[in-house]
Coordinates of C-alpha atoms in Angstrom, one line a residue:
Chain A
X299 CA -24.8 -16.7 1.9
X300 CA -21.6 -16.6 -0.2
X301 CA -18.5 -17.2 1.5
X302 CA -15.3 -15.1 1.0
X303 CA -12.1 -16.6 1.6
X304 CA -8.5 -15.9 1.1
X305 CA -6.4 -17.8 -1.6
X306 CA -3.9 -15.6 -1.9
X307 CA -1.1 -13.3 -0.1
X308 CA 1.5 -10.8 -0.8
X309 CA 3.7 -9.0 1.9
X310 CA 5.9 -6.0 2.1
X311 CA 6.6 -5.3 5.7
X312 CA 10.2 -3.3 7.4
X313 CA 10.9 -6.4 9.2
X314 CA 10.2 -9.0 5.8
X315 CA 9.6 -8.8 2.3
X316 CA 7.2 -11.6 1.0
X317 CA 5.2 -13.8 2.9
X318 CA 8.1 -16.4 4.4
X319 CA 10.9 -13.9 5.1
X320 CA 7.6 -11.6 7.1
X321 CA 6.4 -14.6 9.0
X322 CA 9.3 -15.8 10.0
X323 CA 11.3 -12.5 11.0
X324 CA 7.5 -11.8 12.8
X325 CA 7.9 -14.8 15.2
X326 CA 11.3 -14.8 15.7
X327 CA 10.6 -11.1 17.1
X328 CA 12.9 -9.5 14.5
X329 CA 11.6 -5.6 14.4
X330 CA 12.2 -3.5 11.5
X331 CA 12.6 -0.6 13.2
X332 CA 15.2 2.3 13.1
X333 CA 16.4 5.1 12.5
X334 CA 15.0 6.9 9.5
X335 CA 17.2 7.1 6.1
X336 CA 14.9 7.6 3.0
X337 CA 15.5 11.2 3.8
X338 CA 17.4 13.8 6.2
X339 CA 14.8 13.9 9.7
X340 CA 17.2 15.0 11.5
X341 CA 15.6 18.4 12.1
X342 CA 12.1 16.7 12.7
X343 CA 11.4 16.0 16.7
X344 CA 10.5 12.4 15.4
X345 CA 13.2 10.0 13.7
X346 CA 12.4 6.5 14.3
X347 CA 10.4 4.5 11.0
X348 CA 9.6 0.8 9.6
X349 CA 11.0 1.4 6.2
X350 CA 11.0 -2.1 3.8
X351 CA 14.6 -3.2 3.3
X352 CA 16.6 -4.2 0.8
X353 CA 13.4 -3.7 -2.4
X354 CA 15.2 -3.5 -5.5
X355 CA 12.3 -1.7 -7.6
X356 CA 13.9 -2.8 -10.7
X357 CA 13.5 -6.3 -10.1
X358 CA 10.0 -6.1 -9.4
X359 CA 9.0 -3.2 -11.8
X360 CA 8.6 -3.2 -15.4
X361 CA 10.7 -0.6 -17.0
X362 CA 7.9 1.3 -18.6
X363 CA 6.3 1.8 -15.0
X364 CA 9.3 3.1 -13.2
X365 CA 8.7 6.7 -14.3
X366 CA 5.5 7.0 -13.7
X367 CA 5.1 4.9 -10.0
X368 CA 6.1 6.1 -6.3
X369 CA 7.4 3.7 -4.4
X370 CA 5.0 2.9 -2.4
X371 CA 2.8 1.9 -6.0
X372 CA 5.9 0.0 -6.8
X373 CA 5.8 -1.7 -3.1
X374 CA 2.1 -2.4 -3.7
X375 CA 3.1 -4.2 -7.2
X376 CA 5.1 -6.3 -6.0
X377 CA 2.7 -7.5 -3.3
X378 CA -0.3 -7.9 -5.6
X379 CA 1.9 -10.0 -8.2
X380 CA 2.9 -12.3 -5.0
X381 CA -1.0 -12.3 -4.0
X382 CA -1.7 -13.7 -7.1
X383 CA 1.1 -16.3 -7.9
X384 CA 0.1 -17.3 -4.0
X385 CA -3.6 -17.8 -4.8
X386 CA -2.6 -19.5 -8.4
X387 CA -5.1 -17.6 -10.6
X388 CA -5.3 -17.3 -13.9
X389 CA -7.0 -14.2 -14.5
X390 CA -7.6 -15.4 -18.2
X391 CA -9.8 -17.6 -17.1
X392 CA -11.8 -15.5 -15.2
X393 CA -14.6 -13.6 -17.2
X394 CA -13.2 -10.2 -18.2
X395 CA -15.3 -8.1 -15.2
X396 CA -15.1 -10.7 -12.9
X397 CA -12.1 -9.9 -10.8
X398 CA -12.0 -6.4 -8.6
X399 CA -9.2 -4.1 -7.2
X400 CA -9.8 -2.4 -3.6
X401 CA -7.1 -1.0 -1.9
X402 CA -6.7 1.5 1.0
X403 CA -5.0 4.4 1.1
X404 CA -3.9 7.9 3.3
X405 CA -2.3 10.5 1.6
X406 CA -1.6 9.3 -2.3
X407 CA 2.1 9.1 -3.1
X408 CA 3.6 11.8 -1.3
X409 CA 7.2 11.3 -2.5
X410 CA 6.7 11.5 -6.1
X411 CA 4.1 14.6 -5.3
X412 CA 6.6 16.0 -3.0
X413 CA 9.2 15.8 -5.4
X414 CA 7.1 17.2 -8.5
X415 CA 5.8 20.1 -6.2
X416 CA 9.8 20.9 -5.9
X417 CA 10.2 20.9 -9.5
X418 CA 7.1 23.3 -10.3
X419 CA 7.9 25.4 -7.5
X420 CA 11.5 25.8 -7.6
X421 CA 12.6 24.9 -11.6
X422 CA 9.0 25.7 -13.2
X423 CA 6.2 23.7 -14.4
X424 CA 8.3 22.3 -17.7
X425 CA 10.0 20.6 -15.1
X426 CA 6.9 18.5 -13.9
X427 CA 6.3 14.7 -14.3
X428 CA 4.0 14.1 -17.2
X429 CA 2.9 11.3 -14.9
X430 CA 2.4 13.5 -11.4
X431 CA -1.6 13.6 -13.5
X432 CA -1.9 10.5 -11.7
X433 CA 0.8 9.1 -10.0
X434 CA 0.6 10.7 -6.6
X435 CA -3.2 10.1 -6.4
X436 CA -4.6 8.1 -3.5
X437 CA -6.5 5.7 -6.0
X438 CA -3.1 4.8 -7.9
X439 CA -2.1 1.6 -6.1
X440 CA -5.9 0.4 -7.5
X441 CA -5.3 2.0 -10.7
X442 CA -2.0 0.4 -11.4
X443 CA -2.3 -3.1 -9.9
X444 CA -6.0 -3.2 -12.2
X445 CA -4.1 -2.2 -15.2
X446 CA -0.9 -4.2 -15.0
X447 CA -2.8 -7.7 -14.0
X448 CA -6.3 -6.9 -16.5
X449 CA -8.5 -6.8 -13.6
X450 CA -11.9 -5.0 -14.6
X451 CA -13.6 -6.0 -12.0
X452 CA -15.3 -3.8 -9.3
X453 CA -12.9 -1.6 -7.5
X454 CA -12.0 1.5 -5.7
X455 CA -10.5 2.9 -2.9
X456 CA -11.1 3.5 0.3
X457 CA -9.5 6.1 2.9
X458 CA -10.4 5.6 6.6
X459 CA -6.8 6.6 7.1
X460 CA -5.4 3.6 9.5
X461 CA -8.3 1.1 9.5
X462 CA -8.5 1.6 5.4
X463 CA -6.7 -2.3 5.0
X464 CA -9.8 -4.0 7.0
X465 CA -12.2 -1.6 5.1
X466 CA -10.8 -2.8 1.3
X467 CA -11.3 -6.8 3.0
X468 CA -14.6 -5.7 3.8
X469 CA -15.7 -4.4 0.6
X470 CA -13.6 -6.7 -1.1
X471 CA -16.8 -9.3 0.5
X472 CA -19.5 -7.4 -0.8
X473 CA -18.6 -7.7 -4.0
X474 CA -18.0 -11.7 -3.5
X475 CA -21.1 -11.6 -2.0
X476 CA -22.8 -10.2 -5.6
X477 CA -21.6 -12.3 -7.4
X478 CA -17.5 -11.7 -8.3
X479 CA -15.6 -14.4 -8.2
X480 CA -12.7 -12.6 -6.7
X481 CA -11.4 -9.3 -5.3
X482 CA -7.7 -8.3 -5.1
X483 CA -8.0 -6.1 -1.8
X484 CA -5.4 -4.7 0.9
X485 CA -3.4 -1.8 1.5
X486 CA 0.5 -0.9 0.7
X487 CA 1.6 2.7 1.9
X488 CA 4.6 4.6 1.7
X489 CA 5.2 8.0 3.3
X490 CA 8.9 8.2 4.3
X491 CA 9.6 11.7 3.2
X492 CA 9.1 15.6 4.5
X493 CA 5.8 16.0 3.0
X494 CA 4.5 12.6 4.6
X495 CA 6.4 13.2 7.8
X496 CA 5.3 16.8 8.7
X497 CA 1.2 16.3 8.9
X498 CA 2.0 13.0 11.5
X499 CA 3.9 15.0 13.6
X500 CA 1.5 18.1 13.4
X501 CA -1.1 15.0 15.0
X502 CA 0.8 14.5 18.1
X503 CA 0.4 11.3 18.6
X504 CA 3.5 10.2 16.9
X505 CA 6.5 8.9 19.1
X506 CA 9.5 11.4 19.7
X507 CA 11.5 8.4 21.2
X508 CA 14.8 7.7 19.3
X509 CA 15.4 4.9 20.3
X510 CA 14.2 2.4 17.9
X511 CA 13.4 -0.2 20.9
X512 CA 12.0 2.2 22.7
X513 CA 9.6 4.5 20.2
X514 CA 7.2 2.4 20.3
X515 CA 5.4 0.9 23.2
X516 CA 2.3 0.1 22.9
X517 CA -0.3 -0.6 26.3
X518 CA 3.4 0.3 28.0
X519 CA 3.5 2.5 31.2
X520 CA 6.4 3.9 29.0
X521 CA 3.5 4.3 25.5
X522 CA 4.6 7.8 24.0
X523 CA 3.0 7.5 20.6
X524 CA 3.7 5.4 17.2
X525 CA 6.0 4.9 15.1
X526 CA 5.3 4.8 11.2
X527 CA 6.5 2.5 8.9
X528 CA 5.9 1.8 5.4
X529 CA 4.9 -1.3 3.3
X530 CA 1.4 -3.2 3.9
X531 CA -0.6 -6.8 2.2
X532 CA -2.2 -7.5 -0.4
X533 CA -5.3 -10.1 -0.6
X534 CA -6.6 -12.3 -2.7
X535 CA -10.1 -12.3 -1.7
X536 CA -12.2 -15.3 -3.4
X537 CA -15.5 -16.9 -3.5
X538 CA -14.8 -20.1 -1.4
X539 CA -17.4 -21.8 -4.6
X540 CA -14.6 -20.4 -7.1
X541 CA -11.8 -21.5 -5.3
X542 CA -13.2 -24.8 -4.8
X543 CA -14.0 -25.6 -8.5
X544 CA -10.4 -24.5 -9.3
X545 CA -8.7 -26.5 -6.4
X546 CA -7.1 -23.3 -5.2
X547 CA -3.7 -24.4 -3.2
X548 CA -4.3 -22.0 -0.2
X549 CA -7.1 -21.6 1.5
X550 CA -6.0 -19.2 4.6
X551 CA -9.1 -18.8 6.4
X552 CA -12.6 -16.9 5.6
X553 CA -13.9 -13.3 6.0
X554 CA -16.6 -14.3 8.6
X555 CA -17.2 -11.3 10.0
X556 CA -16.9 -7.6 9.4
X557 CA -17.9 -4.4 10.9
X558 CA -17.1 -0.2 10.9
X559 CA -18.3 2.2 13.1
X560 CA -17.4 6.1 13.5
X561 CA -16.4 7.7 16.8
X562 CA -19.0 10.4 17.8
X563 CA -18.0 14.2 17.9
X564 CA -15.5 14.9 20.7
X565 CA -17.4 16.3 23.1
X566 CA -20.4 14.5 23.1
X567 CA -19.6 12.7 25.9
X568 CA -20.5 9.5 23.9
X569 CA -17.9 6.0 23.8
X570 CA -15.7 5.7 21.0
X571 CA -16.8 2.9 18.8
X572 CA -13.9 0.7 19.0
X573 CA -16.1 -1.9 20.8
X574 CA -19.2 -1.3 18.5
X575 CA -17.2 -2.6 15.7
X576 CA -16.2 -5.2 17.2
X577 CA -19.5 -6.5 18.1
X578 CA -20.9 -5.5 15.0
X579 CA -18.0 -7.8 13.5
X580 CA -18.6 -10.4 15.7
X581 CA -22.4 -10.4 15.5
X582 CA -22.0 -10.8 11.9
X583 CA -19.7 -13.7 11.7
X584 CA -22.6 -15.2 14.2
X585 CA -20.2 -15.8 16.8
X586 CA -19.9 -14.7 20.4
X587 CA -16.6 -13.0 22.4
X588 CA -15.7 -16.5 23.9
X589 CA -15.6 -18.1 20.4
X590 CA -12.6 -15.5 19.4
X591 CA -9.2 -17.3 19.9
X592 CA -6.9 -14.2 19.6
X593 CA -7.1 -10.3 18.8
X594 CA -5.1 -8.2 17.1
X595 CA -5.0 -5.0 18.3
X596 CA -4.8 -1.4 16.8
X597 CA -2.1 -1.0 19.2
X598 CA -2.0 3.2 19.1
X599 CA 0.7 3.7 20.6
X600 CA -1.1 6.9 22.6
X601 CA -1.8 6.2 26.1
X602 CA -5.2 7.5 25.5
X603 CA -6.2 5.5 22.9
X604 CA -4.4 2.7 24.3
X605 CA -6.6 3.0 27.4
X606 CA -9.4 3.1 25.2
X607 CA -8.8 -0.3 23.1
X608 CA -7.6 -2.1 26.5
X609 CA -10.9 -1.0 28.0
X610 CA -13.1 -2.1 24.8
X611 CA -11.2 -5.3 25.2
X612 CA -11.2 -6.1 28.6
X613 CA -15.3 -5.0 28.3
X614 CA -15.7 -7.5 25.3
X615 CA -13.5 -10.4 26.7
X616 CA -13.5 -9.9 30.5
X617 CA -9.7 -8.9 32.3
X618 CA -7.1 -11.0 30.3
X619 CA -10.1 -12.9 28.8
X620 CA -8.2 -13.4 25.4
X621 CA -4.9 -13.2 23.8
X622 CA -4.2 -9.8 22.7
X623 CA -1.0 -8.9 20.3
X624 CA 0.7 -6.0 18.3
X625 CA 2.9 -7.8 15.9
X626 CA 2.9 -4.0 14.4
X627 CA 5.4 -3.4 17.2
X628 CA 7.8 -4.5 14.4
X629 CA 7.0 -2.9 11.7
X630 CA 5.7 0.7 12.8
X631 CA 2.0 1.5 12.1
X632 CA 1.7 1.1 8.5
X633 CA -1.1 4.4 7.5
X634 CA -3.4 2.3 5.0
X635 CA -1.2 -0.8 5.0
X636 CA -1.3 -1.4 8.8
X637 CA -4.6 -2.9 9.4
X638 CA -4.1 -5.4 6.0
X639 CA -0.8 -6.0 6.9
X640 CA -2.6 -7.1 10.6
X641 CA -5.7 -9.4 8.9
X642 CA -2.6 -11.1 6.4
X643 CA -0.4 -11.8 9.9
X644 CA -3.6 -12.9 11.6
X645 CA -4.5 -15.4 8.9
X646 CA -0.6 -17.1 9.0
X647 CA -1.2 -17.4 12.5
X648 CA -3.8 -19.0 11.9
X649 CA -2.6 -21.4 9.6
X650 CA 0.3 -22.2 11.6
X651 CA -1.2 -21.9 15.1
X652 CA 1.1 -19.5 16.8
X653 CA 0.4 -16.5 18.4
X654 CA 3.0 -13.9 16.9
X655 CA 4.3 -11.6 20.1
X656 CA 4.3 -8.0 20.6
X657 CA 8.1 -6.9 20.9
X658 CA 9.9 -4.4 23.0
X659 CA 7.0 -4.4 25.3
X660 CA 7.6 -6.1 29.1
X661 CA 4.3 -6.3 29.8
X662 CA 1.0 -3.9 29.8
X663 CA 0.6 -1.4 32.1
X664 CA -1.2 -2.1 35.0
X665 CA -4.0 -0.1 34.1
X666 CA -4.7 -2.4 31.5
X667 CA -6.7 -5.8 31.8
X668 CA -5.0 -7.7 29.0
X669 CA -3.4 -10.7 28.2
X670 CA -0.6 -9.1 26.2
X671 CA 1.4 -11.8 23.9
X672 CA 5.0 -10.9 24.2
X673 CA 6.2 -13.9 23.3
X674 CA 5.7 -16.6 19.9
X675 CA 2.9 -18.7 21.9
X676 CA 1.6 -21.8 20.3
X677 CA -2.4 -22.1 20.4
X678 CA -5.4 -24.0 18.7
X679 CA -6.5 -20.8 16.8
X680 CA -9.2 -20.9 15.0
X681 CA -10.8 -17.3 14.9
X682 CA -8.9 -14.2 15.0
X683 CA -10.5 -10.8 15.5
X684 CA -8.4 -8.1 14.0
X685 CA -8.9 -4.6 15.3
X686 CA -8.1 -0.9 13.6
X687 CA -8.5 2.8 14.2
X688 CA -7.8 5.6 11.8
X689 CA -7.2 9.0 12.9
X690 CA -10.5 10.9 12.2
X691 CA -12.7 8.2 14.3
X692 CA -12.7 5.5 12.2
X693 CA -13.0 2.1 13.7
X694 CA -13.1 -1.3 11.3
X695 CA -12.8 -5.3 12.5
X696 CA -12.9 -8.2 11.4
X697 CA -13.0 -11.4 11.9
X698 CA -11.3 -14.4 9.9
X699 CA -11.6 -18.1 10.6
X700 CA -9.2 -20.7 10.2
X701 CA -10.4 -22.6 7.2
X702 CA -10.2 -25.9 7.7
Chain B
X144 CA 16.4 29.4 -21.3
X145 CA 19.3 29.4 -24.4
X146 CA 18.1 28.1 -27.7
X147 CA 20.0 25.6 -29.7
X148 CA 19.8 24.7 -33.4
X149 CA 21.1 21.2 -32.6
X150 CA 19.3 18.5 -34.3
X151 CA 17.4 15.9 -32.8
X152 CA 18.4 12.2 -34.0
X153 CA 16.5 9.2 -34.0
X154 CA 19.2 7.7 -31.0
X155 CA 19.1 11.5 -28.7
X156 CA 15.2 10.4 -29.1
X157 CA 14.8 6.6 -28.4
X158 CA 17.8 7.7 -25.4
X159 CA 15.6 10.3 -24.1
X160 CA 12.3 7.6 -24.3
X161 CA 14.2 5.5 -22.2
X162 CA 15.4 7.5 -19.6
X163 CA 11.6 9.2 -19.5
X164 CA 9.6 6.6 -20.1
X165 CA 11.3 3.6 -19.8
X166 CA 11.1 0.8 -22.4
X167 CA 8.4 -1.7 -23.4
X168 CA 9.6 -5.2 -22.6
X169 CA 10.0 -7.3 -26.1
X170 CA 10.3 -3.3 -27.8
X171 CA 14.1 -3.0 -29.5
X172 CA 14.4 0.4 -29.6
X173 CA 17.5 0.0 -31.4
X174 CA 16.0 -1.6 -34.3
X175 CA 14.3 0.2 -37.1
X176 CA 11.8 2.0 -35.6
X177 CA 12.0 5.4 -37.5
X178 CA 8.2 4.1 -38.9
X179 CA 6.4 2.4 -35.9
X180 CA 3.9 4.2 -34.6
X181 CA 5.0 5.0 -30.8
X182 CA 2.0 3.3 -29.9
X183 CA 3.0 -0.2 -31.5
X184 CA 6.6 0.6 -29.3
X185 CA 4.8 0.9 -25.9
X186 CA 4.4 4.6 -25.6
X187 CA 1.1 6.3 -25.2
X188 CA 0.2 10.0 -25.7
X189 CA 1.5 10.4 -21.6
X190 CA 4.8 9.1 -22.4
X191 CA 4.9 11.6 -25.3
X192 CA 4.4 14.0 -23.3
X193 CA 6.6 12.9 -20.6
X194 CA 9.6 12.6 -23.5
X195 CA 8.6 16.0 -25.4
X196 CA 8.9 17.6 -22.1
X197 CA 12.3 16.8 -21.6
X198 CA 13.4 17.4 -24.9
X199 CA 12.1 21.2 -24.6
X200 CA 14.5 21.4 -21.8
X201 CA 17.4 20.0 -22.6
X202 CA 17.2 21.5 -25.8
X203 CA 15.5 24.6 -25.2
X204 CA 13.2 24.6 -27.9
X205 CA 9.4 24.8 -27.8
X206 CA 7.4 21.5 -29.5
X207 CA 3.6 22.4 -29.9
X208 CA 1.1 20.5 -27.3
X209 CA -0.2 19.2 -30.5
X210 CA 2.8 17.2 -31.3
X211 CA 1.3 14.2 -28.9
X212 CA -1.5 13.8 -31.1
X213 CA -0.1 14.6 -34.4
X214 CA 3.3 13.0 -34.5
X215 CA 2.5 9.0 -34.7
X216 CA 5.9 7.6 -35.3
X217 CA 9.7 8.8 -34.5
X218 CA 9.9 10.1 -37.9
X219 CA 7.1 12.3 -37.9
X220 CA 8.1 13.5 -34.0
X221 CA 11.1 14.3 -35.0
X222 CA 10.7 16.2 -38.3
X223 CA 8.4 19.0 -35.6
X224 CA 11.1 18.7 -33.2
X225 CA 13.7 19.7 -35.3
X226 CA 11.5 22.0 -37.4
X227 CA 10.7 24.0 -34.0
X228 CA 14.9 23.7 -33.3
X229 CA 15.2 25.2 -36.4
X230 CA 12.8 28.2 -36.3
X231 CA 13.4 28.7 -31.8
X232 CA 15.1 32.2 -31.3

């Protein structure tokens, strides 16, 4: 069968923007959490958020897309452009349908809808973005990075609300696998605002710690819920045959394994399927638990589902059977950018061989049977299995191996 | 909304593209552009829209919706702009 691999990457995280700056605030520890300031939260019970610092739009953005893209499109431009340059394709010389665009996505752009819904509601509709047809909707990150690179291939858009980033790698491998040369897939999200704020906290499951060191503890005694943050990757997904024949410079590792499963109806006394997926994942990169050098967790946050993922891990791996991390303890939980954001960090780690740590966290609660990394730790890795959950019941992994 | 009889020039226009719209990179808006179609200077029928919007309020006039599709260079946009300025009440 066809192999996918990654040629290409493109980072916009709170604690890092582009791959380096990422990976090397990530193992130094460095979190990009704090106190909120893209807008007033102080009346919200939650105030703590990952936002991306210091992104100059107008460095990144041409000026004929300012007015019509959110910033979290503008986040997710930037990232795709430094996917490609990374990955060193030449669209040109691809055939015209031959490259895709999937990305994930939660609620669209809420700040420019947000803002827009002001201006009809409060000044009238004269006073509404021309470009609100399209630049709040959930597909725009797709739309816009298709459009501004030429990329006619097969894409879309996928919401499984947090595990959306593995999803788009996932799909990004089906079309590989029929015959397109290369996918542009990840997830960049963005929903620092009122409108974006409000529906997390109506969940209950986000952290009213405000303390930025302490807000977010996840497989902690002390757990009380996540943080958000905004910012996410962008992959370039390839045929390993096309990025042979054009000597491709990177080669992070392969999409050997992927898998989704949906939580049964609450109440049905059923599992959640947290550990199906992974299974599933596992069983399709034709490998077994003990062949799985480190996992990336979903890291929730909620002691529940905290308990939950701990359990599915310690009944995949055996107590402390495998290295376990939440690099996301740095950046927030990143809605659909998170669990790209994860499979781009678990890749570096791969190619570098370190472990990145989970910060602010002592240790796991006793509770839990895992072998949490809380500090850089240096390791022959060469297969990482990278684990998400979206709100809803959606559960995606997937496993990537080390390339060479 | 007050009306206003003021007239629209070719610079309140390509100002107003700018700040709505934003400008095309290798596009010199400060050239001679009276004749190019918008389309040739980067701006597609959303942009239009986009610009005529804000010129209806800032100027409080009222530009028919047709004016997109109709009005293919700066010229021509602004000869119904200013003819709608000069007939508002």
């Amino acid at each position: 069968m066809t192999t996918a691999v990654v040629t290409g990457l493109g980072i916009t995280a709170p604690n890092g923007l582009g791959t380096e700056e990422y990976w090397k605030a990530t193992l130094a520890g460095e979190s990009g959490l704090g106190p909120v300031t893209r807008f007033d939260a102080a009346q919200y019970p939650s105030s703590v958020a990952g936002e991306v610092p210091g992104f100059a739009a107008e460095e990144h953005i041409p000026s004929r897309l300012m007015p019509q893209t959110d910033h979290m499109t503008r986040l997710a431009l930037a990232a795709a452009d430094w996917a490609l340059t990374d990955a060193g394709l030449d669209v040109g010389e691809f055939p015209e349908y031959g490259i895709g665009v999937v990305t994930s996505a939660s609620g669209g752009a809420v700040e420019f809808g947000q803002r827009e819904l002001q201006n009809l509601w409060s000044k009238g509709k004269e006073y509404v973005s021309a470009y609100q047809s399209f630049a709040w909707f959930y597909a725009v990150n797709t739309g816009q990075i298709s459009i501004r690179h030429k990329l006619r291939g097969p894409s879309g858009v996928l919401l499984t609300e947090q595990a959306g980033g593995i999803d788009a790698i996932g799909h990004a491998r089906r079309h590989i696998r029929k015959g397109f040369s290369a996918v542009v897939a990840g997830g960049v999200d963005a929903a620092l605002c009122p409108w974006g704020w409000v529906p997390q906290i109506a969940s209950g499951l986000m952290s009213t710690v405000g303390d930025p060191a302490r807000a977010f503890l996840p497989f902690s005694a002390d757990a009380a819920g996540y943080v958000p943050g905004e910012g996410g990757a962008i992959l370039v997904v390839e045929d390993a045959g096309s990025a042979g024949a054009r000597d491709a410079g990177n080669v992070y590792g392969e999409v050997a394994g992927y898998a989704a499963t949906l939580d049964p109806a609450p109440g049905t006394g059923r599992p959640p399927g947290l550990r199906r997926a992974a299974e599933n994942a596992l069983a399709d990169a034709g490998i077994t638990a003990g062949d799985v050098d480190v996992v990336f967790a979903d890291a929730s946050g909620v002691p529940e589902l905290d308990r939950a993922e701990a359990q599915a891990l310690t009944d995949l791996f055996g107590p402390r059977g495998v290295p376990v991390t939440a690099p996301k303890t740095m950046t927030g939980r990143l809605l659909a950018g998170g669990a790209a954001l994860d499979a781009a960090t678990a890749l570096l780690a791969l190619r570098d061989g370190v472990v990145p740590p989970t910060v602010n966290v002592a240790g796991p609660a006793p509770e839990h049977t895992i072998d949490l990394v809380t500090e850089a730790r240096e390791a022959d890795l060469r297969t990482a299995l990278v684990l998400a959950r979206g709100h809803g019941g959606f559960n995606a992994a997937l496993v990537l191996r080390r390339a060479h | 909304m007050t009306t206003t009889t003021a007239t629209v020039t070719l610079a309140d226009l390509t100002r107003m593209l700018r700040e709505s719209a934003g400008e095309e990179e290798g596009v010199d808006l400060d050239g001679d552009v009276i004749d190019t179609p918008f389309m040739d200077l980067g701006y597609d029928s959303l942009a239009l829209l986009q610009v005529i919007g804000e010129i209806q309020r800032d100027y409080g006039i009222s530009i028919p919706d047709d004016a997109v599709v109709d009005a293919e260079t700066p010229r021509a946009l602004l000869a119904l702009i200013n003819a709608g300025s000069a007939t508002a009440a």
